[in-house]
PDB file of C-alpha atoms in Angstrom:
ATOM      1  CA  MET N 289      35.591  38.477   2.941  1.00  0.00           C
ATOM      2  CA  ALA N 290      37.010  35.419   4.196  1.00  0.00           C
ATOM      3  CA  LEU N 291      36.613  33.663   7.423  1.00  0.00           C
ATOM      4  CA  ILE N 292      39.798  33.588   9.620  1.00  0.00           C
ATOM      5  CA  GLY N 293      39.088  30.851  12.631  1.00  0.00           C
ATOM      6  CA  LEU N 294      39.598  30.367  15.768  1.00  0.00           C
ATOM      7  CA  VAL N 295      39.366  26.946  17.777  1.00  0.00           C
ATOM      8  CA  ARG N 296      40.220  26.769  21.785  1.00  0.00           C
ATOM      9  CA  VAL N 297      40.818  24.943  24.741  1.00  0.00           C
ATOM     10  CA  SER N 298      42.058  25.345  28.589  1.00  0.00           C
ATOM     11  CA  THR N 299      43.737  22.754  28.965  1.00  0.00           C
ATOM     12  CA  ASP N 300      45.910  19.986  27.204  1.00  0.00           C
ATOM     13  CA  LYS N 301      43.836  17.257  27.913  1.00  0.00           C
ATOM     14  CA  GLN N 302      40.398  18.758  26.147  1.00  0.00           C
ATOM     15  CA  ASN N 303      39.897  17.716  22.190  1.00  0.00           C
ATOM     16  CA  THR N 304      39.928  20.211  19.646  1.00  0.00           C
ATOM     17  CA  GLN N 305      38.378  17.749  16.915  1.00  0.00           C
ATOM     18  CA  ARG N 306      34.916  19.246  16.956  1.00  0.00           C
ATOM     19  CA  GLN N 307      35.763  22.732  16.835  1.00  0.00           C
ATOM     20  CA  HIS N 308      38.018  21.356  13.605  1.00  0.00           C
ATOM     21  CA  ASP N 309      35.378  20.028  11.973  1.00  0.00           C
ATOM     22  CA  ALA N 310      32.819  23.094  11.860  1.00  0.00           C
ATOM     23  CA  LEU N 311      35.568  25.530  10.649  1.00  0.00           C
ATOM     24  CA  ASP N 312      38.637  23.372   8.666  1.00  0.00           C
ATOM     25  CA  PRO N 313      35.430  23.447   6.341  1.00  0.00           C
ATOM     26  CA  ILE N 314      34.983  26.963   5.445  1.00  0.00           C
ATOM     27  CA  CYS N 315      37.844  28.624   6.536  1.00  0.00           C
ATOM     28  CA  LEU N 316      40.514  30.091   4.322  1.00  0.00           C
ATOM     29  CA  ARG N 317      43.048  29.259   7.725  1.00  0.00           C
ATOM     30  CA  VAL N 318      42.384  27.467  11.388  1.00  0.00           C
ATOM     31  CA  PHE N 319      44.713  28.956  14.299  1.00  0.00           C
ATOM     32  CA  GLU N 320      43.977  26.314  18.081  1.00  0.00           C
ATOM     33  CA  GLU N 321      44.425  27.494  21.422  1.00  0.00           C
ATOM     34  CA  LYS N 322      45.067  25.214  24.577  1.00  0.00           C
ATOM     35  CA  ILE N 323      44.801  28.443  26.980  1.00  0.00           C
ATOM     36  CA  SER N 324      43.088  29.058  30.357  1.00  0.00           C
ATOM     37  CA  GLY N 325      43.382  32.149  32.355  1.00  0.00           C
ATOM     38  CA  LYS N 326      43.903  34.683  30.321  1.00  0.00           C
ATOM     39  CA  LEU N 327      41.834  38.056  29.990  1.00  0.00           C
ATOM     40  CA  SER N 328      42.897  40.570  27.239  1.00  0.00           C
ATOM     41  CA  THR N 329      43.280  39.360  23.033  1.00  0.00           C
ATOM     42  CA  ASP N 330      46.903  41.078  23.241  1.00  0.00           C
ATOM     43  CA  ASP N 331      47.511  37.412  25.960  1.00  0.00           C
ATOM     44  CA  ARG N 332      46.855  34.727  23.591  1.00  0.00           C
ATOM     45  CA  PRO N 333      49.063  34.411  20.769  1.00  0.00           C
ATOM     46  CA  ALA N 334      46.731  32.318  18.917  1.00  0.00           C
ATOM     47  CA  LEU N 335      44.735  34.511  18.716  1.00  0.00           C
ATOM     48  CA  LEU N 336      47.184  37.275  17.618  1.00  0.00           C
ATOM     49  CA  ASN N 337      48.557  35.285  15.108  1.00  0.00           C
ATOM     50  CA  ALA N 338      44.283  34.395  13.664  1.00  0.00           C
ATOM     51  CA  LEU N 339      44.076  38.585  14.128  1.00  0.00           C
ATOM     52  CA  SER N 340      47.762  39.185  12.178  1.00  0.00           C
ATOM     53  CA  HIS N 341      46.338  37.262   9.149  1.00  0.00           C
ATOM     54  CA  MET N 342      43.213  39.022   8.168  1.00  0.00           C
ATOM     55  CA  ARG N 343      42.098  41.410   5.948  1.00  0.00           C
ATOM     56  CA  ASP N 344      39.584  44.285   5.946  1.00  0.00           C
ATOM     57  CA  GLY N 345      36.224  42.120   6.030  1.00  0.00           C
ATOM     58  CA  ASP N 346      37.515  39.617   6.924  1.00  0.00           C
ATOM     59  CA  LEU N 347      35.686  37.443   9.891  1.00  0.00           C
ATOM     60  CA  LEU N 348      37.823  36.388  12.866  1.00  0.00           C
ATOM     61  CA  THR N 349      34.803  32.749  13.091  1.00  0.00           C
ATOM     62  CA  VAL N 350      34.180  30.498  16.167  1.00  0.00           C
ATOM     63  CA  GLN N 351      32.171  27.567  16.633  1.00  0.00           C
ATOM     64  CA  GLU N 352      30.581  28.502  19.852  1.00  0.00           C
ATOM     65  CA  VAL N 353      30.688  32.140  21.024  1.00  0.00           C
ATOM     66  CA  ASP N 354      32.268  31.252  24.354  1.00  0.00           C
ATOM     67  CA  ARG N 355      34.875  30.037  22.291  1.00  0.00           C
ATOM     68  CA  LEU N 356      35.954  33.377  22.598  1.00  0.00           C
ATOM     69  CA  GLY N 357      36.448  33.448  26.082  1.00  0.00           C
ATOM     70  CA  ARG N 358      36.316  30.843  29.218  1.00  0.00           C
ATOM     71  CA  ASN N 359      33.551  33.251  30.865  1.00  0.00           C
ATOM     72  CA  LEU N 360      31.684  35.468  31.621  1.00  0.00           C
ATOM     73  CA  LEU N 361      33.291  38.393  31.485  1.00  0.00           C
ATOM     74  CA  GLU N 362      36.561  37.094  29.372  1.00  0.00           C
ATOM     75  CA  GLY N 363      34.497  36.911  26.142  1.00  0.00           C
ATOM     76  CA  LEU N 364      32.714  39.562  26.637  1.00  0.00           C
ATOM     77  CA  ILE N 365      36.689  41.505  27.574  1.00  0.00           C
ATOM     78  CA  VAL N 366      37.513  40.408  24.258  1.00  0.00           C
ATOM     79  CA  LEU N 367      34.467  40.918  22.237  1.00  0.00           C
ATOM     80  CA  ASN N 368      34.887  44.354  22.673  1.00  0.00           C
ATOM     81  CA  ASP N 369      38.606  44.536  22.597  1.00  0.00           C
ATOM     82  CA  LEU N 370      37.637  42.877  18.925  1.00  0.00           C
ATOM     83  CA  PHE N 371      34.943  45.186  17.456  1.00  0.00           C
ATOM     84  CA  GLN N 372      36.907  48.053  18.478  1.00  0.00           C
ATOM     85  CA  ARG N 373      39.669  46.499  16.108  1.00  0.00           C
ATOM     86  CA  GLY N 374      36.984  46.738  13.369  1.00  0.00           C
ATOM     87  CA  ILE N 375      37.146  43.083  13.440  1.00  0.00           C
ATOM     88  CA  GLY N 376      33.876  41.417  13.071  1.00  0.00           C
ATOM     89  CA  VAL N 377      32.334  38.152  14.708  1.00  0.00           C
ATOM     90  CA  LYS N 378      31.027  34.753  12.730  1.00  0.00           C
ATOM     91  CA  VAL N 379      29.737  32.677  15.243  1.00  0.00           C
ATOM     92  CA  LEU N 380      28.703  28.958  13.886  1.00  0.00           C
ATOM     93  CA  GLU N 381      26.410  27.282  16.360  1.00  0.00           C
ATOM     94  CA  GLY N 382      24.080  28.610  19.332  1.00  0.00           C
ATOM     95  CA  ILE N 383      21.757  30.833  20.128  1.00  0.00           C
ATOM     96  CA  ALA N 384      24.465  33.921  18.960  1.00  0.00           C
ATOM     97  CA  ALA N 385      25.005  31.751  15.135  1.00  0.00           C
ATOM     98  CA  GLY N 386      24.916  35.185  12.957  1.00  0.00           C
ATOM     99  CA  GLU N 387      28.020  37.781  11.712  1.00  0.00           C
ATOM    100  CA  HIS N 388      28.261  40.328  14.710  1.00  0.00           C
ATOM    101  CA  THR N 389      30.329  43.718  14.251  1.00  0.00           C
ATOM    102  CA  GLU N 390      28.850  45.513  17.592  1.00  0.00           C
ATOM    103  CA  ARG N 391      28.364  43.766  20.825  1.00  0.00           C
ATOM    104  CA  SER N 392      24.662  42.982  21.722  1.00  0.00           C
ATOM    105  CA  LEU N 393      22.464  41.185  24.111  1.00  0.00           C
ATOM    106  CA  ILE N 394      22.089  38.155  22.291  1.00  0.00           C
ATOM    107  CA  LEU N 395      25.550  38.385  22.608  1.00  0.00           C
ATOM    108  CA  ASP N 396      25.678  38.918  26.393  1.00  0.00           C
ATOM    109  CA  LEU N 397      23.369  35.969  26.497  1.00  0.00           C
ATOM    110  CA  ALA N 398      24.369  34.141  25.146  1.00  0.00           C
ATOM    111  CA  LEU N 399      28.624  33.518  26.831  1.00  0.00           C
ATOM    112  CA  ALA N 400      26.137  34.455  30.162  1.00  0.00           C
ATOM    113  CA  LEU N 401      24.376  30.360  29.360  1.00  0.00           C
ATOM    114  CA  ALA N 402      27.040  29.457  28.442  1.00  0.00           C
ATOM    115  CA  GLU N 403      29.103  29.634  31.486  1.00  0.00           C
ATOM    116  CA  ASP N 404      26.513  28.477  34.160  1.00  0.00           C
ATOM    117  CA  ARG N 405      26.329  25.684  31.721  1.00  0.00           C
ATOM    118  CA  ARG N 406      29.207  24.626  32.766  1.00  0.00           C
ATOM    119  CA  ARG N 407      29.082  25.896  36.274  1.00  0.00           C
ATOM    120  CA  ASP N 408      26.137  23.475  36.166  1.00  0.00           C
ATOM    121  CA  ILE N 409      27.992  21.171  35.404  1.00  0.00           C
ATOM    122  CA  THR N 410      30.870  21.670  37.750  1.00  0.00           C
ATOM    123  CA  ARG N 411      27.859  20.961  40.078  1.00  0.00           C
ATOM    124  CA  LYS N 412      26.405  17.623  39.500  1.00  0.00           C
ATOM    125  CA  THR N 413      29.843  15.912  38.595  1.00  0.00           C
ATOM    126  CA  LYS N 414      30.736  16.846  42.356  1.00  0.00           C
ATOM    127  CA  ASN N 415      27.745  15.967  43.737  1.00  0.00           C
ATOM    128  CA  GLY N 416      27.700  12.780  41.151  1.00  0.00           C
ATOM    129  CA  LEU N 417      31.751  12.321  43.440  1.00  0.00           C
ATOM    130  CA  GLU N 418      29.858  13.029  47.087  1.00  0.00           C
ATOM    131  CA  ALA N 419      27.437  10.447  46.366  1.00  0.00           C
ATOM    132  CA  ALA N 420      29.464   8.100  45.474  1.00  0.00           C
ATOM    133  CA  ARG N 421      31.878   8.719  47.533  1.00  0.00           C
ATOM    134  CA  LYS N 422      29.422   8.511  50.788  1.00  0.00           C
ATOM    135  CA  ARG N 423      28.391   4.739  49.003  1.00  0.00           C
ATOM    136  CA  GLY N 424      31.093   3.454  49.871  1.00  0.00           C
ATOM    137  CA  ARG N 425      33.105   4.084  45.452  1.00  0.00           C
ATOM    138  CA  VAL N 426      35.738   6.576  45.032  1.00  0.00           C
ATOM    139  CA  GLY N 427      35.706   7.596  40.906  1.00  0.00           C
ATOM    140  CA  GLY N 428      39.206   7.700  39.463  1.00  0.00           C
ATOM    141  CA  ARG N 429      40.470   4.183  36.836  1.00  0.00           C
ATOM    142  CA  ARG N 430      39.549   0.899  36.671  1.00  0.00           C
ATOM    143  CA  PRO N 431      42.084  -1.094  38.219  1.00  0.00           C
ATOM    144  CA  VAL N 432      44.330  -2.442  36.823  1.00  0.00           C
ATOM    145  CA  VAL N 433      44.235  -5.593  37.623  1.00  0.00           C
ATOM    146  CA  ASP N 434      41.075  -7.299  37.195  1.00  0.00           C
ATOM    147  CA  ASN N 435      40.044 -11.676  38.661  1.00  0.00           C
ATOM    148  CA  ASP N 436      41.916 -12.973  35.478  1.00  0.00           C
ATOM    149  CA  LYS N 437      44.651 -11.013  36.150  1.00  0.00           C
ATOM    150  CA  ARG N 438      44.644 -12.110  39.675  1.00  0.00           C
ATOM    151  CA  ALA N 439      44.520 -15.176  40.055  1.00  0.00           C
ATOM    152  CA  ALA N 440      47.461 -15.629  37.176  1.00  0.00           C
ATOM    153  CA  ILE N 441      49.612 -13.395  39.818  1.00  0.00           C
ATOM    154  CA  LEU N 442      48.234 -15.724  42.431  1.00  0.00           C
ATOM    155  CA  ALA N 443      49.436 -19.166  40.301  1.00  0.00           C
ATOM    156  CA  ARG N 444      52.199 -17.868  39.090  1.00  0.00           C
ATOM    157  CA  ARG N 445      53.120 -16.737  42.403  1.00  0.00           C
ATOM    158  CA  GLN N 446      52.745 -19.750  44.412  1.00  0.00           C
ATOM    159  CA  ARG N 447      54.562 -21.719  41.718  1.00  0.00           C
ATOM    160  CA  GLY N 448      57.974 -19.882  43.140  1.00  0.00           C
ATOM    161  CA  GLU N 449      57.905 -16.845  40.477  1.00  0.00           C
ATOM    162  CA  SER N 450      59.500 -14.126  41.963  1.00  0.00           C
ATOM    163  CA  ILE N 451      58.050 -10.757  41.313  1.00  0.00           C
ATOM    164  CA  ARG N 452      59.632  -9.547  38.833  1.00  0.00           C
ATOM    165  CA  THR N 453      59.243 -12.366  36.839  1.00  0.00           C
ATOM    166  CA  ILE N 454      54.987 -12.117  36.956  1.00  0.00           C
ATOM    167  CA  ALA N 455      55.102  -9.111  36.138  1.00  0.00           C
ATOM    168  CA  ALA N 456      55.798  -9.305  32.840  1.00  0.00           C
ATOM    169  CA  GLY N 457      54.625 -12.710  32.159  1.00  0.00           C
ATOM    170  CA  VAL N 458      50.926 -10.820  32.974  1.00  0.00           C
ATOM    171  CA  LYS N 459      51.466  -7.123  31.369  1.00  0.00           C
ATOM    172  CA  VAL N 460      51.852  -5.133  34.784  1.00  0.00           C
ATOM    173  CA  SER N 461      53.812  -3.480  36.972  1.00  0.00           C
ATOM    174  CA  ILE N 462      56.191  -4.462  39.270  1.00  0.00           C
ATOM    175  CA  GLY N 463      54.269  -2.372  41.782  1.00  0.00           C
ATOM    176  CA  VAL N 464      51.146  -4.234  40.497  1.00  0.00           C
ATOM    177  CA  VAL N 465      52.444  -7.429  41.453  1.00  0.00           C
ATOM    178  CA  HIS N 466      52.938  -6.521  45.020  1.00  0.00           C
ATOM    179  CA  LYS N 467      50.262  -4.996  45.344  1.00  0.00           C
ATOM    180  CA  THR N 468      48.060  -7.666  44.606  1.00  0.00           C
ATOM    181  CA  LEU N 469      49.653 -10.156  46.722  1.00  0.00           C
ATOM    182  CA  THR N 470      49.262  -8.991  49.338  1.00  0.00           C
ATOM    183  CA  ASP N 471      45.942  -7.653  49.150  1.00  0.00           C
ATOM    184  CA  ALA N 472      45.631 -11.608  48.875  1.00  0.00           C
ATOM    185  CA  GLN N 473      47.468 -11.738  51.919  1.00  0.00           C
ATOM    186  CA  PRO N 474      45.004 -12.517  55.811  1.00  0.00           C
ATOM    187  CA  ASP N 475      45.859 -10.264  57.716  1.00  0.00           C
ATOM    188  CA  THR N 476      47.412 -12.001  60.191  1.00  0.00           C
ATOM    189  CA  GLN N 477      49.942 -12.817  57.463  1.00  0.00           C
ATOM    190  CA  ARG N 478      53.512 -11.529  57.260  1.00  0.00           C
ATOM    191  CA  ALA N 479      52.655  -8.708  53.924  1.00  0.00           C
ATOM    192  CA  ILE N 480      55.182  -9.241  50.868  1.00  0.00           C
ATOM    193  CA  PRO N 481      58.421  -6.673  51.475  1.00  0.00           C
ATOM    194  CA  ALA N 482      58.254  -3.773  48.942  1.00  0.00           C
ATOM    195  CA  ALA N 483      62.256  -5.209  47.746  1.00  0.00           C
ATOM    196  CA  GLU N 484      61.534  -8.658  47.760  1.00  0.00           C
ATOM    197  CA  ASP N 485      63.222 -10.404  44.734  1.00  0.00           C
ATOM    198  CA  THR N 486      62.568  -7.000  42.358  1.00  0.00           C
ATOM    199  CA  ALA N 487      65.810  -7.160  41.298  1.00  0.00           C
ATOM    200  CA  CYS N 488      65.438 -11.051  39.659  1.00  0.00           C
TER     201      CYS N 488
END
């Protein structure tokens, strides 16, 4: 009997290292997929590839049962399909940890709990962003220009340096320099035109 591993995330931005750390040391081979919104096994090339490498008695191995599907429905469809093909599943972590050759209440419960956990995380994230907006804070990346860079940009501009030269010297984009200079001007003064001396 051999273990064939499956690593799955929904988007390219998600990290698969934790799953590889769990599967790589114990599996004969590990297949990785980054796919979302597919319900059937036949629509998942990496999963089909993993199945094609399995022999009688081998187990498809996942870190947690929800790696088989991103929600309860998808997970159940894939599990039913695997069991109908005579393929067993080994789950390493969570309440469904163990070897499974047929659908069970514990597998259904594990998938339902995973979906509920994801829904709860999404709700808390949304609520946190809304609360931050009400306090005047907006989510997103930290500003490119800190106080030191802002001071350097303003000082260089006072010395008569062009926007392009300042951008190269402070290691920010021309747009960031222009915005910093514009934001620093009193409302009564004219904002610097966007195209000013960028060709210098």
